[in-house]
Short mmCIF file of C-alpha atoms in Angstrom, two decimals:
data_model
loop_
_atom_site.label_atom_id
_atom_site.label_comp_id
_atom_site.label_asym_id
_atom_site.label_seq_id
_atom_site.Cartn_x
_atom_site.Cartn_y
_atom_site.Cartn_z
CA UNK U 10 0.00 0.00 0.00
CA UNK U 11 1.05 3.66 -0.41
CA UNK U 12 3.22 5.24 2.28
CA UNK U 13 1.31 6.98 5.04
CA UNK U 14 2.36 10.55 5.84
CA UNK U 15 4.34 9.61 8.95
CA UNK U 16 6.04 6.76 7.05
CA UNK U 17 6.97 9.15 4.23
CA UNK U 18 8.54 11.49 6.80
CA UNK U 19 10.66 8.66 8.21
CA UNK U 20 11.79 7.46 4.78
CA UNK U 21 12.62 11.01 3.69
CA UNK U 22 14.61 11.69 6.85
CA UNK U 23 16.69 8.53 6.42
CA UNK U 24 17.48 9.28 2.77
CA UNK U 25 18.35 12.86 3.71
CA UNK U 26 20.80 11.74 6.41
CA UNK U 27 22.35 9.36 3.87
CA UNK U 28 22.84 12.26 1.46
CA UNK U 29 20.65 10.73 -1.23
CA UNK U 30 18.23 13.63 -1.64
CA UNK U 31 19.03 16.77 -3.66
CA UNK U 32 18.50 20.17 -1.97
CA UNK U 33 14.84 21.15 -1.87
CA UNK U 34 13.58 17.65 -2.57
CA UNK U 35 10.10 16.94 -1.25
CA UNK U 36 8.78 13.94 0.62
CA UNK U 37 9.69 10.51 -0.67
CA UNK U 38 6.31 9.05 -1.61
CA UNK U 39 7.31 5.70 -3.12
CA UNK U 40 8.25 2.74 -0.97
CA UNK U 41 12.01 2.12 -1.20
CA UNK U 42 13.46 -0.82 -3.12
CA UNK U 43 17.10 -1.58 -2.40
CA UNK U 44 19.12 -4.28 -4.13
CA UNK U 45 22.76 -4.21 -2.97
CA UNK U 46 25.41 -6.31 -4.74
CA UNK U 47 26.51 -9.49 -2.97
CA UNK U 48 29.96 -7.94 -2.37
CA UNK U 49 28.45 -5.31 -0.06
CA UNK U 50 30.27 -4.96 3.26
CA UNK U 51 28.57 -5.52 6.60
CA UNK U 52 28.89 -1.80 7.39
CA UNK U 53 27.31 -0.78 4.10
CA UNK U 54 24.48 -3.27 4.61
CA UNK U 55 23.74 -2.59 8.29
CA UNK U 56 25.11 0.91 8.72
CA UNK U 57 28.32 2.30 10.12
CA UNK U 58 31.23 4.63 9.56
CA UNK U 59 33.14 6.97 11.87
CA UNK U 60 30.13 9.25 11.57
CA UNK U 61 27.33 6.62 11.67
CA UNK U 62 25.26 6.56 8.52
CA UNK U 63 22.27 4.40 7.63
CA UNK U 64 22.98 1.22 5.69
CA UNK U 65 20.98 -0.58 3.05
CA UNK U 66 18.55 -2.06 5.59
CA UNK U 67 17.61 1.43 6.82
CA UNK U 68 17.46 2.82 3.27
CA UNK U 69 14.91 0.03 2.66
CA UNK U 70 12.83 1.14 5.69
CA UNK U 71 9.11 0.70 4.91
CA UNK U 72 10.05 -0.93 1.62
CA UNK U 73 11.82 -3.97 0.19
CA UNK U 74 15.41 -5.16 0.58
CA UNK U 75 16.18 -7.60 -2.23
CA UNK U 76 19.26 -9.81 -1.93
CA UNK U 77 20.03 -11.68 -5.16
CA UNK U 78 22.43 -14.65 -5.03
CA UNK U 79 21.88 -14.86 -1.27
CA UNK U 80 24.62 -17.45 -0.47
CA UNK U 81 27.21 -15.23 -2.16
CA UNK U 82 26.85 -12.53 0.51
CA UNK U 83 29.34 -12.55 3.35
CA UNK U 84 28.15 -14.86 6.13
CA UNK U 85 28.80 -12.15 8.74
CA UNK U 86 26.74 -9.63 6.77
CA UNK U 87 23.79 -12.04 6.47
CA UNK U 88 23.86 -12.94 10.15
CA UNK U 89 23.86 -9.23 11.00
CA UNK U 90 20.32 -9.11 9.54
CA UNK U 91 18.92 -11.31 12.28
CA UNK U 92 18.38 -8.70 14.97
CA UNK U 93 16.96 -5.98 12.66
CA UNK U 94 14.51 -8.50 11.21
CA UNK U 95 13.16 -9.03 14.75
CA UNK U 96 13.41 -5.51 16.19
CA UNK U 97 12.87 -3.44 13.01
CA UNK U 98 15.73 -1.15 13.95
CA UNK U 99 19.52 -1.28 14.11
CA UNK U 100 21.94 0.35 16.53
CA UNK U 101 25.35 1.39 15.22
CA UNK U 102 27.75 1.73 18.17
CA UNK U 103 30.98 3.67 18.06
CA UNK U 104 33.49 4.53 20.78
CA UNK U 105 31.84 7.79 21.76
CA UNK U 106 28.18 7.20 20.89
CA UNK U 107 25.53 4.88 19.53
CA UNK U 108 22.97 5.76 16.86
CA UNK U 109 19.74 3.84 16.24
CA UNK U 110 18.25 3.83 12.74
CA UNK U 111 14.81 2.47 11.74
CA UNK U 112 14.95 -0.73 9.69
CA UNK U 113 11.43 -2.03 9.10
CA UNK U 114 11.73 -3.73 5.71
CA UNK U 115 10.50 -6.76 3.80
CA UNK U 116 13.41 -9.06 3.03
CA UNK U 117 13.18 -10.76 -0.36
CA UNK U 118 15.99 -12.99 -1.56
CA UNK U 119 16.83 -15.31 -4.43
CA UNK U 120 19.36 -18.10 -4.79
CA UNK U 121 20.33 -21.02 -6.99
CA UNK U 122 19.79 -24.55 -5.62
CA UNK U 123 23.52 -25.30 -5.97
CA UNK U 124 26.75 -23.67 -7.23
CA UNK U 125 26.17 -24.66 -10.87
CA UNK U 126 22.45 -23.84 -10.67
CA UNK U 127 21.16 -27.08 -12.20
CA UNK U 128 20.24 -29.18 -9.17
CA UNK U 129 16.74 -30.56 -9.58
CA UNK U 130 16.61 -29.49 -13.25
CA UNK U 131 15.11 -32.23 -15.43
CA UNK U 132 16.77 -30.83 -18.56
CA UNK U 133 20.33 -30.19 -17.41
CA UNK U 134 22.62 -32.28 -15.23
CA UNK U 135 23.98 -30.91 -11.98
CA UNK U 136 27.78 -31.06 -11.86
CA UNK U 137 28.06 -30.40 -8.12
CA UNK U 138 28.98 -32.99 -5.52
CA UNK U 139 26.68 -33.47 -2.49
CA UNK U 140 29.38 -31.88 -0.37
CA UNK U 141 29.46 -28.79 -2.62
CA UNK U 142 25.67 -28.46 -2.46
CA UNK U 143 25.70 -28.82 1.33
CA UNK U 144 28.51 -26.28 1.69
CA UNK U 145 26.73 -23.82 -0.63
CA UNK U 146 23.42 -24.03 1.23
CA UNK U 147 25.24 -23.96 4.56
CA UNK U 148 26.30 -20.38 3.91
CA UNK U 149 22.81 -19.37 5.09
CA UNK U 150 22.68 -19.96 8.83
CA UNK U 151 19.79 -21.77 10.52
CA UNK U 152 18.79 -18.71 12.61
CA UNK U 153 18.49 -16.60 9.44
CA UNK U 154 16.48 -19.31 7.62
CA UNK U 155 14.21 -19.43 10.64
CA UNK U 156 13.36 -15.76 10.09
CA UNK U 157 12.28 -16.28 6.48
CA UNK U 158 8.49 -16.66 6.37
CA UNK U 159 7.99 -17.86 2.79
CA UNK U 160 10.28 -20.22 0.89
CA UNK U 161 9.24 -20.90 -2.70
CA UNK U 162 11.05 -23.19 -5.11
CA UNK U 163 10.83 -21.82 -8.65
CA UNK U 164 11.46 -24.43 -11.39
CA UNK U 165 13.63 -23.55 -14.34
CA UNK U 166 11.66 -21.88 -17.16
CA UNK U 167 11.57 -23.76 -20.44
CA UNK U 168 11.76 -22.21 -23.93
CA UNK U 169 7.95 -22.04 -24.15
CA UNK U 170 7.56 -20.19 -20.84
CA UNK U 171 6.73 -16.93 -22.58
CA UNK U 172 4.00 -18.44 -24.74
CA UNK U 173 1.49 -18.40 -21.87
CA UNK U 174 -0.85 -18.88 -20.23
CA UNK U 175 0.25 -16.25 -17.75
CA UNK U 176 -0.81 -15.70 -14.16
CA UNK U 177 -2.51 -12.70 -12.61
CA UNK U 178 -1.53 -9.24 -13.76
CA UNK U 179 0.40 -7.12 -11.25
CA UNK U 180 -2.56 -4.74 -11.04
CA UNK U 181 -4.84 -7.60 -9.98
CA UNK U 182 -2.40 -8.78 -7.32
CA UNK U 183 -2.03 -5.22 -6.04
CA UNK U 184 -5.81 -4.91 -5.71
CA UNK U 185 -5.96 -8.13 -3.67
CA UNK U 186 -3.13 -6.97 -1.41
CA UNK U 187 -4.79 -3.59 -0.81
CA UNK U 188 -8.07 -5.34 0.03
CA UNK U 189 -6.28 -7.65 2.49
CA UNK U 190 -4.50 -4.67 4.05
CA UNK U 191 -7.83 -2.86 4.52
CA UNK U 192 -9.35 -6.01 6.03
CA UNK U 193 -6.45 -6.29 8.48
CA UNK U 194 -6.89 -2.62 9.41
CA UNK U 195 -10.50 -3.31 10.32
CA UNK U 196 -9.33 -6.12 12.59
CA UNK U 197 -6.92 -3.71 14.25
CA UNK U 198 -9.77 -1.41 15.17
CA UNK U 199 -11.35 -4.25 17.11
CA UNK U 200 -8.31 -4.61 19.39
CA UNK U 201 -8.02 -1.67 21.79
CA UNK U 202 -4.54 -0.16 21.75
CA UNK U 203 -3.14 -2.70 19.32
CA UNK U 204 -0.43 -1.68 16.89
CA UNK U 205 0.36 -3.06 13.47
CA UNK U 206 3.46 -4.78 14.81
CA UNK U 207 1.63 -6.50 17.67
CA UNK U 208 -1.04 -7.80 15.33
CA UNK U 209 1.54 -8.95 12.82
CA UNK U 210 3.11 -11.01 15.57
CA UNK U 211 -0.23 -12.49 16.67
CA UNK U 212 0.29 -15.80 18.43
CA UNK U 213 -1.27 -18.91 16.92
CA UNK U 214 -4.49 -19.56 18.78
CA UNK U 215 -5.92 -16.06 18.54
CA UNK U 216 -8.81 -16.04 16.07
CA UNK U 217 -7.83 -19.55 15.01
CA UNK U 218 -10.38 -22.32 14.62
CA UNK U 219 -9.72 -25.32 16.87
CA UNK U 220 -8.90 -27.55 13.90
CA UNK U 221 -6.44 -24.94 12.66
CA UNK U 222 -4.71 -24.89 16.03
CA UNK U 223 -4.50 -28.67 16.06
CA UNK U 224 -3.06 -28.83 12.55
CA UNK U 225 -0.49 -26.18 13.35
CA UNK U 226 0.59 -27.99 16.52
CA UNK U 227 0.89 -31.31 14.69
CA UNK U 228 2.91 -29.72 11.92
CA UNK U 229 5.21 -28.03 14.41
CA UNK U 230 6.05 -31.39 15.96
CA UNK U 231 6.44 -33.14 12.59
CA UNK U 232 8.56 -30.39 11.01
CA UNK U 233 10.50 -29.64 14.17
CA UNK U 234 9.58 -25.96 14.10
CA UNK U 235 11.25 -23.68 16.61
CA UNK U 236 9.12 -21.34 18.70
CA UNK U 237 9.93 -18.58 16.22
CA UNK U 238 9.05 -20.82 13.26
CA UNK U 239 5.79 -21.82 14.93
CA UNK U 240 4.79 -18.19 15.46
CA UNK U 241 5.76 -17.22 11.92
CA UNK U 242 3.77 -20.11 10.44
CA UNK U 243 0.77 -18.81 12.38
CA UNK U 244 1.33 -15.31 11.07
CA UNK U 245 1.51 -16.53 7.48
CA UNK U 246 -1.76 -18.42 8.00
CA UNK U 247 -3.34 -15.24 9.38
CA UNK U 248 -2.19 -13.30 6.30
CA UNK U 249 -3.65 -15.94 3.99
CA UNK U 250 -6.94 -15.66 5.86
CA UNK U 251 -6.84 -11.88 5.42
CA UNK U 252 -6.34 -12.33 1.68
CA UNK U 253 -9.49 -14.45 1.57
CA UNK U 254 -11.42 -12.05 3.83
CA UNK U 255 -11.85 -14.64 6.60
CA UNK U 256 -12.38 -13.47 10.17
CA UNK U 257 -10.98 -16.68 11.63
CA UNK U 258 -8.02 -18.75 10.51
CA UNK U 259 -9.12 -22.18 9.29
CA UNK U 260 -7.19 -25.40 8.69
CA UNK U 261 -7.01 -24.64 4.95
CA UNK U 262 -5.18 -21.39 5.68
CA UNK U 263 -2.75 -23.19 7.98
CA UNK U 264 -2.14 -25.98 5.46
CA UNK U 265 -1.42 -23.49 2.69
CA UNK U 266 0.93 -21.51 4.91
CA UNK U 267 2.85 -24.60 6.01
CA UNK U 268 3.74 -25.34 2.40
CA UNK U 269 5.99 -22.29 2.58
CA UNK U 270 7.86 -23.62 5.64
CA UNK U 271 9.22 -26.61 3.72
CA UNK U 272 12.85 -25.81 2.99
CA UNK U 273 14.22 -26.95 -0.38
CA UNK U 274 17.79 -26.24 0.75
CA UNK U 275 19.00 -29.68 -0.25
CA UNK U 276 17.68 -30.29 -3.74
CA UNK U 277 18.18 -33.82 -5.14
CA UNK U 278 20.45 -34.02 -8.13
CA UNK U 279 18.93 -34.77 -11.52
#
């Protein structure tokens, strides 16, 4: 959805501090989209410098941070994302002071299934050894994976991929997202004093049908979900329910959400 006025003020202030706005520039109205190269340093990603400046995660505040070729980023830089993803802010400490920057962003990332990129491809043979695949996927730590809500395996596109049929148009998807956002806002009004962040982190069980709770609990045991993974699976189910305009989360919403917790980190070779 479009930036609210207070969000636009925050985004504009961050970009001004970073020196990215020309003199006399007005409010930034578009949600930021940042896509740093995988060679980015930890300081450039998180923020730093002798005079602390916002990094990419703060420049993506209220927008999207896209990390392409995720395993190619420095392990230390990726692990530095863990706390900001939870707290939606980052503190840059120096000898004489500490500065806290906002960092409420949606993390989107892409990666190949293996170093050569052909694991699981029915048309091309993977040349990687199992050890190479494991080492490649191991560059993404378990705690960071646990903070990723949706994991989607995208099969390789064939030569006829552009012949159609195609999926929904972006305008149609946008309309559905706006409708779900409005529906969620109506739910917020029903909870006295609730904030967007508290409702986003709603614990499984609240507004969940009994069968949905049971399914989520069974899946948590079967998949070995951590407490964080359990809560995030519940949040995804709540979002799916919002997209369908459902007041309560049903087992179908939970089942659909759990599909995105399956981790295709170790893809069988073709």
